[in-house]
Structure formats: structure tokens, C-alpha cells
PDB file of C-alpha atoms in Angstrom:
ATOM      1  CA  UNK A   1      70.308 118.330  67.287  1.00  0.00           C
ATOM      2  CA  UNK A   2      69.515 122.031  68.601  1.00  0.00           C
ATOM      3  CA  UNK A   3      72.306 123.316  70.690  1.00  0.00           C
ATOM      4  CA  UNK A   4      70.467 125.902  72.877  1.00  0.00           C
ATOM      5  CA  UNK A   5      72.688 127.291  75.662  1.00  0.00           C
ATOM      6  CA  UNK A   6      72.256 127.358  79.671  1.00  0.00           C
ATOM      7  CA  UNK A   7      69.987 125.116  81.114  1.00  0.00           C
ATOM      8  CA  UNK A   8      68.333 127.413  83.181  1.00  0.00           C
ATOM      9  CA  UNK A   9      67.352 128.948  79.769  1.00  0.00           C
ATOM     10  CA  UNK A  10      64.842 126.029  79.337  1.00  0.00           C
ATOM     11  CA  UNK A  11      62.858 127.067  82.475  1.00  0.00           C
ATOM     12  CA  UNK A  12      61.937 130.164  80.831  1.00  0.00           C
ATOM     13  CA  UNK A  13      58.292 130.320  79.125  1.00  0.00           C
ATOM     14  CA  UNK A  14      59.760 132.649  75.880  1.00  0.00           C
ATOM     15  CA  UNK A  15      62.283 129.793  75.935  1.00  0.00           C
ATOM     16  CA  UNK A  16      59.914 127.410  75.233  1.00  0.00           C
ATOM     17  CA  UNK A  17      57.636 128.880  73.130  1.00  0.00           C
ATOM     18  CA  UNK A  18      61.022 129.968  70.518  1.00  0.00           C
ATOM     19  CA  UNK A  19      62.071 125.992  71.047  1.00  0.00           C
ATOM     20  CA  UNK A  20      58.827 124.829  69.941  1.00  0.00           C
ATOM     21  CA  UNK A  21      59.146 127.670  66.765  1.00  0.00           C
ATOM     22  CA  UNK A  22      62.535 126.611  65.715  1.00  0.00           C
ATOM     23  CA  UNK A  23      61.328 122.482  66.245  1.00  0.00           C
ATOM     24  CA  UNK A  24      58.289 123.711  64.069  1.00  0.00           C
ATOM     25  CA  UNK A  25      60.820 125.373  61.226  1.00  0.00           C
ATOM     26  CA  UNK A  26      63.964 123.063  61.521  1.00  0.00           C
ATOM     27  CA  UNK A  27      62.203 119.082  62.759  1.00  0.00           C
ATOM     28  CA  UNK A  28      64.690 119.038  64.917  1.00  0.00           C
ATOM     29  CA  UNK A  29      64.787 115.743  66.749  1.00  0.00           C
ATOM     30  CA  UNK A  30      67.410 116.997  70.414  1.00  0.00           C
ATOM     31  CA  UNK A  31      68.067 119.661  72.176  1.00  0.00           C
ATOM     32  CA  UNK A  32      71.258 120.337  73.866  1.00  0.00           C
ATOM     33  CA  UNK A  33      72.026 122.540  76.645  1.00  0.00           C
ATOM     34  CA  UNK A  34      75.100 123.199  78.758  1.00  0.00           C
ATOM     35  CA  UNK A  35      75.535 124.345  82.700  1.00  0.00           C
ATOM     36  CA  UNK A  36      73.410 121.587  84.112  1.00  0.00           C
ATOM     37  CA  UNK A  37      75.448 122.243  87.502  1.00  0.00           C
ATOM     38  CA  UNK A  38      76.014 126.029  87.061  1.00  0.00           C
ATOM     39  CA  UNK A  39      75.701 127.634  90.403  1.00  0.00           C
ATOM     40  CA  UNK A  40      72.441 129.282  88.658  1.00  0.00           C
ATOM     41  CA  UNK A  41      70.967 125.887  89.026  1.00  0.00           C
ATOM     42  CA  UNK A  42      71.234 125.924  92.759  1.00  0.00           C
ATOM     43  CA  UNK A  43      72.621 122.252  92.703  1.00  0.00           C
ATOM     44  CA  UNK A  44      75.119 122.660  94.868  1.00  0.00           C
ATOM     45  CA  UNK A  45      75.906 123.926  98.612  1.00  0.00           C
ATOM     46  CA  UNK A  46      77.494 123.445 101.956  1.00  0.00           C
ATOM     47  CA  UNK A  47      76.398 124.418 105.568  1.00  0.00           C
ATOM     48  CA  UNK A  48      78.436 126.165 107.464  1.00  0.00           C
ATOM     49  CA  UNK A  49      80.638 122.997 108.820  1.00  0.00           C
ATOM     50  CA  UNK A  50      81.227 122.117 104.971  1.00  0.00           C
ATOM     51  CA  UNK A  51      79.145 119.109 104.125  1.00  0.00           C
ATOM     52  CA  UNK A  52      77.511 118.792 100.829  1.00  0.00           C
ATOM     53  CA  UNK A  53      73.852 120.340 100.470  1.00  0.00           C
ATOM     54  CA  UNK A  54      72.036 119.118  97.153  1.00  0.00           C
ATOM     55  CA  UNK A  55      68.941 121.236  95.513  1.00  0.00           C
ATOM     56  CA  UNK A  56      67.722 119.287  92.400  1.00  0.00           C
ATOM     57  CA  UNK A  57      64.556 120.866  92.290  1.00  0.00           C
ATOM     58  CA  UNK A  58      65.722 122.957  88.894  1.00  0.00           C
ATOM     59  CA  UNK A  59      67.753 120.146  87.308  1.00  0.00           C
ATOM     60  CA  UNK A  60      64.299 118.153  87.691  1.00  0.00           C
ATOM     61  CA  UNK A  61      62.241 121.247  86.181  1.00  0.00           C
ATOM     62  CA  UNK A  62      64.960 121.211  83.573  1.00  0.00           C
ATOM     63  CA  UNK A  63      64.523 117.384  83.043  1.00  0.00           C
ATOM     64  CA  UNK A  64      61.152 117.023  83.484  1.00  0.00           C
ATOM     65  CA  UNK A  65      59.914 119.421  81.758  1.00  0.00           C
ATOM     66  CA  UNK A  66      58.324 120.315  78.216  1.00  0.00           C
ATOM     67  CA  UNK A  67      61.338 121.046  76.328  1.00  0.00           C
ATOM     68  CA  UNK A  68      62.643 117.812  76.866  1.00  0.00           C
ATOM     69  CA  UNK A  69      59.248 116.178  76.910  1.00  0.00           C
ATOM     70  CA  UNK A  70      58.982 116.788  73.734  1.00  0.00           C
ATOM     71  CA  UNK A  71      62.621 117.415  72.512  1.00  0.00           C
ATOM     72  CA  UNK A  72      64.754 114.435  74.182  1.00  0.00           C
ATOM     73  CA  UNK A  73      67.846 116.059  75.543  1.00  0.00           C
ATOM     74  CA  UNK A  74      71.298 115.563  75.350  1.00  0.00           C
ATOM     75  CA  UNK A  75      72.853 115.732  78.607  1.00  0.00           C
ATOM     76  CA  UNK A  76      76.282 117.782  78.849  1.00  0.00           C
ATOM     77  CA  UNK A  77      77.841 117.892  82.145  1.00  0.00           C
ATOM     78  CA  UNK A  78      79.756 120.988  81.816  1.00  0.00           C
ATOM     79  CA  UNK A  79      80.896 123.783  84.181  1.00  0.00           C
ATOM     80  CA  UNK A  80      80.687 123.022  88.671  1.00  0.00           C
ATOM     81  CA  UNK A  81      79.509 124.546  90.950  1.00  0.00           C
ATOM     82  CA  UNK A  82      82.205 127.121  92.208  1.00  0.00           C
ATOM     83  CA  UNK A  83      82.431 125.693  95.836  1.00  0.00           C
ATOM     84  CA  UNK A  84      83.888 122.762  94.333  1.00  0.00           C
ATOM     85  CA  UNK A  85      86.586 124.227  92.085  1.00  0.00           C
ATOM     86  CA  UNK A  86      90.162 123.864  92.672  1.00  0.00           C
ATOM     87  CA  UNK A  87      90.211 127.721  91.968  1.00  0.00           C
ATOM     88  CA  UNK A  88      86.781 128.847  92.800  1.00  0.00           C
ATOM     89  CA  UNK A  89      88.181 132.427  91.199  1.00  0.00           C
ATOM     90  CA  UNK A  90      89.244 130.982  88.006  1.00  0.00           C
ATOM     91  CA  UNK A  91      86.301 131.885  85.846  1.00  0.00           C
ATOM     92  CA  UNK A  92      85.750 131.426  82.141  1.00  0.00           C
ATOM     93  CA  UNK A  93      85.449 134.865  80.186  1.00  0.00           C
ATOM     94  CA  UNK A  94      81.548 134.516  79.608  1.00  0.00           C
ATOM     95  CA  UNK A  95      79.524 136.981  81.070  1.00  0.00           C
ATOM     96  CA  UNK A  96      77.872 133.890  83.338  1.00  0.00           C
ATOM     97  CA  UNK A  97      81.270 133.023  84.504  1.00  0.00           C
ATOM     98  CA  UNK A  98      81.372 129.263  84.872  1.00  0.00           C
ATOM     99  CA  UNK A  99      83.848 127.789  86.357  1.00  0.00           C
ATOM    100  CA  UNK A 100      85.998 125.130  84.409  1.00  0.00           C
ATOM    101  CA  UNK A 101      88.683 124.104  86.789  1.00  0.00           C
ATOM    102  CA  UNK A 102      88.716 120.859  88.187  1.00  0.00           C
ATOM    103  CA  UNK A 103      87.422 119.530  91.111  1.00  0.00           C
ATOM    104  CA  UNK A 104      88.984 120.410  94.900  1.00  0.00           C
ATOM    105  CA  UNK A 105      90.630 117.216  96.168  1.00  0.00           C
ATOM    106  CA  UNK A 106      89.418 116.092  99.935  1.00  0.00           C
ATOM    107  CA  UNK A 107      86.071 117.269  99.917  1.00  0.00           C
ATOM    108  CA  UNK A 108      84.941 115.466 103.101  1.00  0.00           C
ATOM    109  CA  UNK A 109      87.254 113.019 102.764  1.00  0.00           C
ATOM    110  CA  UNK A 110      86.709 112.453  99.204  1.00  0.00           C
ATOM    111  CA  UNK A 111      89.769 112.523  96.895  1.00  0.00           C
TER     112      UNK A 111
END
């Protein structure tokens, strides 16, 4: 298994073409990557009376394309989207700043 950072990474042509290297060097058989919902991803919004907006058009470019055509992916679901942290302040130390608390309670009548 290749662990291989942000998702959003795999979008990225000189992404690719260093995956396909290291696969070429290594056999490698899965590639990991973390941040599937990172805000970077777009996933997540809300219009302006709060209700949910989802964007999956990067998570499917992530998905459906060639580095997990051809390296099968492991999916981690790591890091929200900051409108639904507890503590949408309470970033980790990474440069990105993900967010790692845990999810606001109520969200449209969700608990």
C-alpha cells in the first residue's frame, strides 16, 4: 500500500505521472489518501438559510479517475468539512488546516 497524502493531490497531472513512477519502482498494489471531505474538495456547503449543499464532482474525479483506475484505493474518511465542526476554529497544526473535531449536533434537525 502507497500512502500518498490529500486527495486533491490525485487530481494533479505531476501527481499522476510520480504515482505511476513509484507503482513502476515499488509494484505497489493501493494507494491511500486522506482528506476525502477536506473543504479543498468542495464537498460540503450550506445556502444562506443553512441546509446542506453537496458538490461531489471532485470526490468523483478523485474516484474515478486514473490513479485509482489503476491503483485501487483505500478509502480514509478523515478530516470534515469546517461548517460541520463542533469548533469550526479548532484546526490541526498542518499547514492545510483540517479540521478534526467532531461533528455539530442539530444540523437540521439531525443529532
Amino acid at each position: 500500500m502507497f500512502g500518498s497524502g490529500r486527495a486533491i493531490l490525485s487530481l494533479r497531472e505531476d501527481y499522476r505521472k510520480d504515482l505511476r513512477e513509484t507503482r513502476r519502482i515499488t509494484g505497489f498494489e493501493y494507494v491511500r489518501f486522506h482528506a476525502i471531505f477536506h473543504d479543498e474538495t468542495g464537498f460540503y456547503d450550506e445556502d444562506k438559510d443553512g441546509k446542506p449543499l453537496y458538490n461531489f464532482s471532485y470526490i468523483d474525479q478523485i474516484y474515478d479517475g486514473p490513479a485509482t483506475r489503476s491503483h485501487p484505493p483505500v478509502i480514509e474518511l478523515s478530516f470534515m468539512p469546517k461548517k460541520l465542526a463542533a469548533d469550526p476554529n479548532a484546526l490541526h497544526a498542518f499547514w492545510y488546516k483540517q479540521t478534526l473535531r467532531r461533528r455539530r449536533i442539530g444540523i437540521n434537525g439531525s443529532s
